[in-house]
Amino acid sequence: MRPKCTSDQAGLARPRRGGHVNADDIRVGYVTKMFPRFSETFVLTELLQLERLGYEVEIFSLRPPADGRFHAKLADLRAPVTYLTSSGIRAADLWSEFAATDELDELGPHLDELLRLDYRSALQAVQLARHCRRLGLTHLHAHFASAGTTVARVAARIAGISYGFTAHAKDIYCEVDQDDLRRKLRDAVDVVTVSDFNRDYLTSEFGADADRVRRVYNGLDLDAFEFSDPSERSATIAAIGRLVEKKGFDVLLDALALLLADGHQVDLVLVGSGVLEGALRAQAERLGLADRVTMLGSLPQHRVAEIVATAAVFAAPCVVGEDGNRDGLPTVLLEAMALGTPCVATPVTGIPEIIEHEVTGLLVPERDPRALADALNRLLDDPVLRSGLAKAARDLVETEFDARRQAALVAEGFGR
């Protein structure tokens, strides 16, 4: 792959020419646990922007897609997707794959790495290394520090190329073993993470092994999120996300009950699906909110944008789960800010980096329904405040989260 910069993109797209890799020879493979994944719009956005910048990317997925729902933007992606073997693996398959490595160097130096993996990851690492050689890839980039990076790391070592990864939140706070994460941070030529909070955490926990960690915010395709002033919108609260503990939607239902008890006429539209759907429906029923709460399940990105763009307020009452799971920096929060919907959120992980209290939104303590209700009430009752916060939020998103610029920043790590 040869990056193809058009004249108006050259300042953004040109890869680094420093280091041991010639920019004209950069060829990149993206590794994900599952592609496409409905909830990971940031991966699709990044890939589309890389293609707009002139990169031709190969995608490798450790698993086939599971939910059968796809965003319309997926049709714009040109990159081929290769699904590595993930099921029905027999011992004979392992031996056949290992025997077919004549285009690779000897596997011997890497046997200790392969033996530390489970059999599926070991097979996928060898398969991926062979694809790297066949396609002439020079660098692998994985999303999340977990399974995708595990396979990318070993494959890159076998193929004799570099690798990097993007660390998000669940992967580094509660999913990946600390020794494993340290090994990945130390070996990778480039590590991206999505907030200053994450970068500071990795630096404090892993010291010099985290020296290569860079903060690059997830990007947003601003053309797909047109701003409109929220001052005349009806009294509707929108909340989007998987129905899991870290989203804090149980707190939002309690806050809605308080608003209604205070005499406010307000509705909640909740978009998403997940393991807590039954519990949340039962809670809404128990609180007498059934006719005020609409739960729509998961929706494609353009439908989510339509709902958020017509709401007076967007709520992101995120919490740190009992297992330590938490959001890094919710993409849908950025989308709401771009659309002109004023936000109420909690100061979890990287959220205060985009929601500055009283400037680009309102912050309330996590797990505090009274504070959340009061903040929502302020916005619902004050169209001037809504409009002012929304305009400041849009300015911030345009300055810091433009997808093309953020993708170019990620690409700087490909040639290191």
Short mmCIF file of C-alpha atoms in Angstrom, two decimals:
data_model
loop_
_atom_site.label_atom_id
_atom_site.label_comp_id
_atom_site.label_asym_id
_atom_site.label_seq_id
_atom_site.Cartn_x
_atom_site.Cartn_y
_atom_site.Cartn_z
CA MET A 1 0.00 0.00 0.00
CA ARG A 2 1.22 3.43 -0.88
CA PRO A 3 -0.45 6.34 0.89
CA LYS A 4 -2.15 8.46 -1.78
CA CYS A 5 -2.33 12.02 -0.55
CA THR A 6 -4.39 14.52 -2.46
CA SER A 7 -3.15 18.07 -2.40
CA ASP A 8 -5.66 19.30 0.20
CA GLN A 9 -4.98 16.36 2.47
CA ALA A 10 -1.21 16.30 2.35
CA GLY A 11 -0.75 18.23 5.57
CA LEU A 12 -2.88 15.73 7.45
CA ALA A 13 -2.14 12.49 5.72
CA ARG A 14 1.57 12.40 5.14
CA PRO A 15 3.03 9.70 7.37
CA ARG A 16 6.14 10.32 9.37
CA ARG A 17 9.32 9.85 7.43
CA GLY A 18 11.52 9.50 10.46
CA GLY A 19 12.55 6.14 11.90
CA HIS A 20 13.45 2.93 10.14
CA VAL A 21 10.39 2.63 7.87
CA ASN A 22 10.17 4.44 4.55
CA ALA A 23 6.76 6.14 4.33
CA ASP A 24 6.26 4.85 0.77
CA ASP A 25 6.54 1.28 2.02
CA ILE A 26 3.98 1.48 4.87
CA ARG A 27 1.35 -1.23 4.56
CA VAL A 28 -1.08 -1.60 7.48
CA GLY A 29 -3.30 -4.37 8.78
CA TYR A 30 -6.06 -3.60 11.31
CA VAL A 31 -6.86 -6.33 13.84
CA THR A 32 -10.14 -6.42 15.74
CA LYS A 33 -11.82 -9.03 17.88
CA MET A 34 -14.97 -8.72 15.78
CA PHE A 35 -15.63 -6.70 12.65
CA PRO A 36 -17.97 -5.07 12.08
CA ARG A 37 -19.30 -4.59 15.60
CA PHE A 38 -22.47 -2.54 15.93
CA SER A 39 -21.41 -0.71 19.10
CA GLU A 40 -17.88 0.17 17.87
CA THR A 41 -18.66 2.96 15.44
CA PHE A 42 -15.32 4.60 16.28
CA VAL A 43 -13.44 1.77 14.53
CA LEU A 44 -15.50 2.16 11.37
CA THR A 45 -15.12 5.95 11.44
CA GLU A 46 -11.35 5.66 11.82
CA LEU A 47 -11.03 3.18 8.94
CA LEU A 48 -13.18 5.34 6.63
CA GLN A 49 -11.07 8.38 7.41
CA LEU A 50 -7.83 6.48 6.79
CA GLU A 51 -9.17 5.54 3.37
CA ARG A 52 -10.12 9.18 2.71
CA LEU A 53 -6.55 10.05 3.60
CA GLY A 54 -5.28 7.61 0.99
CA TYR A 55 -4.47 4.52 3.03
CA GLU A 56 -5.43 1.08 1.81
CA VAL A 57 -6.00 -1.00 4.92
CA GLU A 58 -6.41 -4.74 5.32
CA ILE A 59 -8.79 -5.77 8.12
CA PHE A 60 -8.43 -8.97 10.12
CA SER A 61 -11.19 -10.10 12.46
CA LEU A 62 -10.76 -12.79 15.12
CA ARG A 63 -14.49 -13.55 15.11
CA PRO A 64 -17.32 -13.22 12.58
CA PRO A 65 -19.98 -10.56 13.31
CA ALA A 66 -22.63 -11.85 15.70
CA ASP A 67 -25.61 -9.50 15.80
CA GLY A 68 -26.57 -9.15 12.13
CA ARG A 69 -27.05 -5.36 12.36
CA PHE A 70 -24.87 -3.00 10.33
CA HIS A 71 -24.45 0.75 10.04
CA ALA A 72 -25.14 2.25 6.62
CA LYS A 73 -21.64 3.79 6.54
CA LEU A 74 -20.18 0.30 6.33
CA ALA A 75 -21.10 0.27 2.65
CA ASP A 76 -18.56 3.06 2.06
CA LEU A 77 -15.63 0.99 3.35
CA ARG A 78 -13.40 -0.51 0.65
CA ALA A 79 -11.00 -2.46 2.86
CA PRO A 80 -11.25 -6.25 2.53
CA VAL A 81 -11.98 -8.20 5.71
CA THR A 82 -10.25 -11.52 6.43
CA TYR A 83 -11.81 -13.69 9.12
CA LEU A 84 -9.21 -15.78 10.89
CA THR A 85 -10.20 -19.30 11.90
CA SER A 86 -12.16 -19.08 15.16
CA SER A 87 -14.20 -22.29 15.50
CA GLY A 88 -14.12 -25.97 14.66
CA ILE A 89 -10.37 -26.06 15.12
CA ARG A 90 -8.85 -29.55 15.15
CA ALA A 91 -5.34 -30.64 16.00
CA ALA A 92 -4.86 -31.42 12.31
CA ASP A 93 -5.62 -27.79 11.47
CA LEU A 94 -2.90 -26.59 13.80
CA TRP A 95 -0.32 -28.93 12.32
CA SER A 96 -1.34 -28.02 8.76
CA GLU A 97 -1.04 -24.31 9.48
CA PHE A 98 2.33 -24.68 11.14
CA ALA A 99 3.56 -26.89 8.28
CA ALA A 100 2.51 -24.25 5.73
CA THR A 101 4.83 -21.59 7.08
CA ASP A 102 7.55 -21.98 4.48
CA GLU A 103 7.18 -18.29 3.58
CA LEU A 104 7.94 -17.38 7.17
CA ASP A 105 11.22 -17.56 8.98
CA GLU A 106 11.66 -20.46 11.34
CA LEU A 107 8.91 -20.62 13.96
CA GLY A 108 11.39 -21.94 16.50
CA PRO A 109 12.35 -18.57 18.02
CA HIS A 110 8.66 -17.86 18.64
CA LEU A 111 7.52 -21.17 20.09
CA ASP A 112 7.61 -19.84 23.65
CA GLU A 113 5.26 -17.02 22.62
CA LEU A 114 2.91 -19.40 20.83
CA LEU A 115 2.83 -21.85 23.74
CA ARG A 116 1.71 -19.06 26.09
CA LEU A 117 -1.42 -18.56 23.97
CA ASP A 118 -4.54 -20.67 23.87
CA TYR A 119 -4.69 -22.91 20.79
CA ARG A 120 -7.10 -20.62 18.88
CA SER A 121 -4.99 -17.51 19.38
CA ALA A 122 -1.84 -19.45 18.44
CA LEU A 123 -3.42 -20.61 15.19
CA GLN A 124 -4.70 -17.11 14.42
CA ALA A 125 -1.29 -15.57 15.12
CA VAL A 126 0.38 -17.92 12.61
CA GLN A 127 -2.38 -17.34 10.05
CA LEU A 128 -2.08 -13.59 10.48
CA ALA A 129 1.71 -13.72 10.16
CA ARG A 130 1.35 -15.58 6.86
CA HIS A 131 -1.14 -12.96 5.60
CA CYS A 132 1.32 -10.22 6.60
CA ARG A 133 4.06 -11.82 4.51
CA ARG A 134 1.78 -12.57 1.55
CA LEU A 135 0.38 -9.03 1.47
CA GLY A 136 3.66 -7.32 2.29
CA LEU A 137 2.26 -5.63 5.40
CA THR A 138 4.74 -3.65 7.44
CA HIS A 139 2.66 -2.80 10.51
CA LEU A 140 -0.33 -4.16 12.47
CA HIS A 141 -2.66 -1.98 14.54
CA ALA A 142 -5.19 -3.53 16.93
CA HIS A 143 -8.15 -2.00 18.78
CA PHE A 144 -8.37 -2.86 22.48
CA ALA A 145 -5.43 -4.26 24.44
CA SER A 146 -7.13 -7.65 24.81
CA ALA A 147 -7.51 -10.49 22.27
CA GLY A 148 -6.82 -8.47 19.11
CA THR A 149 -3.56 -7.11 20.46
CA THR A 150 -2.55 -10.54 21.78
CA VAL A 151 -2.78 -12.05 18.30
CA ALA A 152 -1.35 -8.99 16.54
CA ARG A 153 1.67 -8.91 18.86
CA VAL A 154 2.73 -12.50 18.26
CA ALA A 155 1.92 -12.36 14.54
CA ALA A 156 4.04 -9.24 14.15
CA ARG A 157 6.97 -10.88 15.95
CA ILE A 158 6.76 -13.96 13.72
CA ALA A 159 6.46 -11.87 10.56
CA GLY A 160 9.23 -9.52 11.65
CA ILE A 161 7.15 -6.34 11.49
CA SER A 162 5.99 -3.72 14.00
CA TYR A 163 2.68 -3.45 15.80
CA GLY A 164 0.72 -0.96 17.86
CA PHE A 165 -2.68 -0.77 19.49
CA THR A 166 -5.38 1.54 20.81
CA ALA A 167 -6.26 1.07 24.48
CA HIS A 168 -9.80 2.03 25.44
CA ALA A 169 -11.18 1.42 28.96
CA LYS A 170 -12.56 -2.01 29.87
CA ASP A 171 -9.44 -3.62 28.39
CA ILE A 172 -6.98 -1.74 30.58
CA TYR A 173 -9.03 -1.37 33.76
CA CYS A 174 -10.52 -4.81 34.23
CA GLU A 175 -9.90 -7.20 31.34
CA VAL A 176 -6.21 -7.65 30.56
CA ASP A 177 -3.82 -9.19 33.07
CA GLN A 178 -1.34 -6.57 34.33
CA ASP A 179 1.76 -8.58 33.31
CA ASP A 180 0.29 -9.14 29.85
CA LEU A 181 -0.55 -5.45 29.47
CA ARG A 182 2.96 -4.46 30.56
CA ARG A 183 4.45 -6.81 27.96
CA LYS A 184 2.28 -5.31 25.22
CA LEU A 185 3.08 -1.73 26.23
CA ARG A 186 6.79 -2.53 26.24
CA ASP A 187 6.83 -4.32 22.86
CA ALA A 188 4.55 -2.07 20.81
CA VAL A 189 6.17 0.65 18.74
CA ASP A 190 3.15 2.87 19.28
CA VAL A 191 0.26 2.88 21.77
CA VAL A 192 -2.74 5.16 21.44
CA THR A 193 -5.32 5.71 24.13
CA VAL A 194 -8.51 7.75 23.99
CA SER A 195 -8.20 10.11 26.96
CA ASP A 196 -5.66 11.90 29.12
CA PHE A 197 -7.16 10.02 32.07
CA ASN A 198 -6.20 6.69 30.49
CA ARG A 199 -2.72 7.91 29.55
CA ASP A 200 -2.07 9.15 33.09
CA TYR A 201 -3.33 5.86 34.53
CA LEU A 202 -1.05 3.79 32.29
CA THR A 203 1.92 5.99 33.11
CA SER A 204 1.30 5.76 36.85
CA GLU A 205 0.82 1.97 36.76
CA PHE A 206 3.48 0.97 34.25
CA GLY A 207 6.13 3.70 34.44
CA ALA A 208 8.68 3.65 31.64
CA ASP A 209 6.91 0.77 29.89
CA ALA A 210 4.14 3.27 29.06
CA ASP A 211 6.49 5.91 27.64
CA ARG A 212 5.17 5.40 24.10
CA VAL A 213 1.51 5.92 25.04
CA ARG A 214 -0.07 8.81 23.14
CA ARG A 215 -3.48 10.31 23.73
CA VAL A 216 -5.50 10.54 20.51
CA TYR A 217 -9.20 11.17 20.98
CA ASN A 218 -11.69 9.17 18.94
CA GLY A 219 -12.73 11.17 15.93
CA LEU A 220 -16.18 12.15 14.72
CA ASP A 221 -17.27 12.60 11.10
CA LEU A 222 -18.67 16.10 11.57
CA ASP A 223 -20.40 16.06 8.17
CA ALA A 224 -22.75 13.40 9.56
CA PHE A 225 -23.70 15.45 12.64
CA GLU A 226 -25.17 18.80 11.70
CA PHE A 227 -25.58 21.33 14.50
CA SER A 228 -28.99 22.76 15.37
CA ASP A 229 -29.91 25.10 18.19
CA PRO A 230 -31.73 23.25 21.02
CA SER A 231 -33.65 26.18 22.48
CA GLU A 232 -37.02 25.29 20.89
CA ARG A 233 -36.97 21.52 21.38
CA SER A 234 -39.65 19.65 23.33
CA ALA A 235 -39.04 18.35 26.88
CA THR A 236 -37.41 15.06 25.96
CA ILE A 237 -34.30 13.49 27.43
CA ALA A 238 -32.27 11.17 25.21
CA ALA A 239 -29.90 8.49 26.52
CA ILE A 240 -27.95 6.08 24.33
CA GLY A 241 -25.80 3.07 25.14
CA ARG A 242 -25.64 -0.59 25.94
CA LEU A 243 -27.90 -1.51 28.84
CA VAL A 244 -25.09 -2.44 31.21
CA GLU A 245 -24.11 -1.24 34.66
CA LYS A 246 -21.43 1.26 33.62
CA LYS A 247 -23.97 3.38 31.70
CA GLY A 248 -25.85 4.26 34.91
CA PHE A 249 -29.31 4.12 33.35
CA ASP A 250 -30.85 2.88 36.60
CA VAL A 251 -29.77 6.19 38.16
CA LEU A 252 -31.36 8.04 35.23
CA LEU A 253 -34.70 6.31 35.83
CA ASP A 254 -34.56 7.33 39.50
CA ALA A 255 -33.80 10.91 38.42
CA LEU A 256 -36.72 10.89 35.99
CA ALA A 257 -39.04 9.77 38.81
CA LEU A 258 -37.85 12.73 40.89
CA LEU A 259 -38.47 15.15 38.01
CA LEU A 260 -42.01 13.87 37.57
CA ALA A 261 -42.62 14.01 41.33
CA ASP A 262 -41.53 17.66 41.22
CA GLY A 263 -44.27 18.32 38.67
CA HIS A 264 -42.25 18.34 35.43
CA GLN A 265 -43.73 16.89 32.27
CA VAL A 266 -40.79 15.19 30.57
CA ASP A 267 -40.18 12.04 28.55
CA LEU A 268 -37.13 9.77 28.25
CA VAL A 269 -36.07 7.97 25.07
CA LEU A 270 -33.57 5.22 25.82
CA VAL A 271 -31.75 3.55 22.90
CA GLY A 272 -29.70 0.41 23.37
CA SER A 273 -29.84 -3.22 24.34
CA GLY A 274 -28.06 -5.34 26.89
CA VAL A 275 -28.24 -7.65 29.85
CA LEU A 276 -30.03 -5.12 32.08
CA GLU A 277 -32.97 -4.52 29.73
CA GLY A 278 -35.38 -6.60 31.82
CA ALA A 279 -34.25 -5.01 35.08
CA LEU A 280 -34.58 -1.49 33.65
CA ARG A 281 -38.06 -2.18 32.28
CA ALA A 282 -39.09 -3.56 35.67
CA GLN A 283 -37.62 -0.51 37.42
CA ALA A 284 -39.52 1.85 35.10
CA GLU A 285 -42.73 -0.05 35.81
CA ARG A 286 -42.12 -0.03 39.55
CA LEU A 287 -41.49 3.73 39.55
CA GLY A 288 -44.65 4.41 37.52
CA LEU A 289 -42.68 5.61 34.49
CA ALA A 290 -44.00 3.20 31.89
CA ASP A 291 -45.83 5.90 29.92
CA ARG A 292 -42.87 8.30 30.14
CA VAL A 293 -40.05 5.99 29.07
CA THR A 294 -39.62 4.65 25.54
CA MET A 295 -37.03 1.91 25.14
CA LEU A 296 -36.18 1.39 21.47
CA GLY A 297 -33.43 -1.23 21.55
CA SER A 298 -30.31 -0.81 19.40
CA LEU A 299 -30.60 1.42 16.34
CA PRO A 300 -28.26 2.32 13.45
CA GLN A 301 -26.18 5.45 13.82
CA HIS A 302 -28.33 7.66 11.59
CA ARG A 303 -31.47 6.85 13.61
CA VAL A 304 -29.62 7.54 16.86
CA ALA A 305 -28.56 10.92 15.46
CA GLU A 306 -32.17 11.75 14.56
CA ILE A 307 -33.34 11.01 18.11
CA VAL A 308 -30.54 12.90 19.83
CA ALA A 309 -30.96 15.90 17.50
CA THR A 310 -34.60 16.36 18.56
CA ALA A 311 -34.09 15.96 22.33
CA ALA A 312 -33.78 18.95 24.62
CA VAL A 313 -31.15 17.23 26.78
CA PHE A 314 -28.75 14.29 26.49
CA ALA A 315 -27.94 12.28 29.62
CA ALA A 316 -24.77 10.20 30.12
CA PRO A 317 -24.92 9.19 33.81
CA CYS A 318 -21.90 6.86 33.57
CA VAL A 319 -20.62 5.01 36.64
CA VAL A 320 -17.66 2.80 37.51
CA GLY A 321 -19.07 -0.72 37.69
CA GLU A 322 -18.63 -3.05 40.63
CA ASP A 323 -16.11 -5.01 38.52
CA GLY A 324 -14.15 -1.86 37.63
CA ASN A 325 -15.60 -1.64 34.13
CA ARG A 326 -16.17 1.89 32.91
CA ASP A 327 -16.46 3.98 29.77
CA GLY A 328 -13.36 5.64 28.36
CA LEU A 329 -14.95 8.55 26.56
CA PRO A 330 -18.37 7.69 25.10
CA THR A 331 -18.55 8.40 21.38
CA VAL A 332 -22.27 9.10 21.62
CA LEU A 333 -21.52 11.94 24.02
CA LEU A 334 -19.40 13.55 21.30
CA GLU A 335 -22.20 12.98 18.80
CA ALA A 336 -24.71 14.75 21.07
CA MET A 337 -22.32 17.68 21.49
CA ALA A 338 -21.87 17.92 17.72
CA LEU A 339 -25.63 17.86 17.13
CA GLY A 340 -26.28 20.71 19.54
CA THR A 341 -27.91 18.71 22.32
CA PRO A 342 -26.73 19.94 25.74
CA CYS A 343 -25.32 17.18 27.92
CA VAL A 344 -25.45 16.16 31.55
CA ALA A 345 -22.77 13.63 32.46
CA THR A 346 -20.65 12.35 35.33
CA PRO A 347 -16.89 12.86 35.87
CA VAL A 348 -15.95 9.26 35.03
CA THR A 349 -12.56 8.63 33.37
CA GLY A 350 -12.14 10.98 30.37
CA ILE A 351 -15.56 12.66 30.40
CA PRO A 352 -14.39 15.87 32.18
CA GLU A 353 -11.94 16.35 29.28
CA ILE A 354 -14.92 17.18 27.05
CA ILE A 355 -17.63 18.24 29.52
CA GLU A 356 -16.37 21.31 31.32
CA HIS A 357 -18.98 22.11 33.94
CA GLU A 358 -21.09 25.14 33.06
CA VAL A 359 -19.09 25.63 29.82
CA THR A 360 -19.69 22.68 27.46
CA GLY A 361 -22.26 20.85 29.61
CA LEU A 362 -23.12 20.01 33.19
CA LEU A 363 -21.38 17.48 35.44
CA VAL A 364 -22.96 15.73 38.42
CA PRO A 365 -21.56 13.11 40.82
CA GLU A 366 -22.04 9.51 39.71
CA ARG A 367 -24.84 7.48 41.34
CA ASP A 368 -26.62 10.66 42.56
CA PRO A 369 -30.18 10.78 41.14
CA ARG A 370 -31.08 14.01 42.96
CA ALA A 371 -28.12 15.88 41.48
CA LEU A 372 -28.85 14.40 38.06
CA ALA A 373 -32.52 15.43 38.27
CA ASP A 374 -31.60 18.98 39.29
CA ALA A 375 -29.13 19.33 36.39
CA LEU A 376 -31.63 17.97 33.87
CA ASN A 377 -34.25 20.35 35.27
CA ARG A 378 -31.95 23.35 34.84
CA LEU A 379 -31.50 22.57 31.16
CA LEU A 380 -35.14 21.73 30.52
CA ASP A 381 -36.25 25.01 32.10
CA ASP A 382 -33.63 27.30 30.58
CA PRO A 383 -33.46 27.47 26.75
CA VAL A 384 -30.77 30.16 26.91
CA LEU A 385 -28.52 27.90 28.98
CA ARG A 386 -29.19 25.00 26.61
CA SER A 387 -28.23 27.08 23.60
CA GLY A 388 -25.06 28.49 25.18
CA LEU A 389 -23.73 25.14 26.35
CA ALA A 390 -24.57 23.52 23.01
CA LYS A 391 -22.67 26.10 20.97
CA ALA A 392 -19.58 25.83 23.18
CA ALA A 393 -19.73 22.03 22.96
CA ARG A 394 -19.92 22.10 19.16
CA ASP A 395 -16.92 24.43 19.02
CA LEU A 396 -14.93 22.00 21.16
CA VAL A 397 -15.84 18.99 19.02
CA GLU A 398 -14.86 20.84 15.84
CA THR A 399 -11.53 21.82 17.38
CA GLU A 400 -10.50 18.53 19.01
CA PHE A 401 -12.44 15.65 17.49
CA ASP A 402 -12.52 16.02 13.71
CA ALA A 403 -12.26 12.43 12.44
CA ARG A 404 -9.88 13.09 9.58
CA ARG A 405 -7.38 14.88 11.78
CA GLN A 406 -7.65 12.21 14.50
CA ALA A 407 -7.14 9.40 11.97
CA ALA A 408 -4.03 11.16 10.67
CA LEU A 409 -2.70 11.31 14.24
CA VAL A 410 -3.27 7.57 14.66
CA ALA A 411 -1.50 6.95 11.34
CA GLU A 412 1.60 8.73 12.60
CA GLY A 413 2.30 5.57 14.60
CA PHE A 414 2.30 3.29 11.55
CA GLY A 415 5.74 4.33 10.37
CA ARG A 416 7.61 4.36 13.65
#
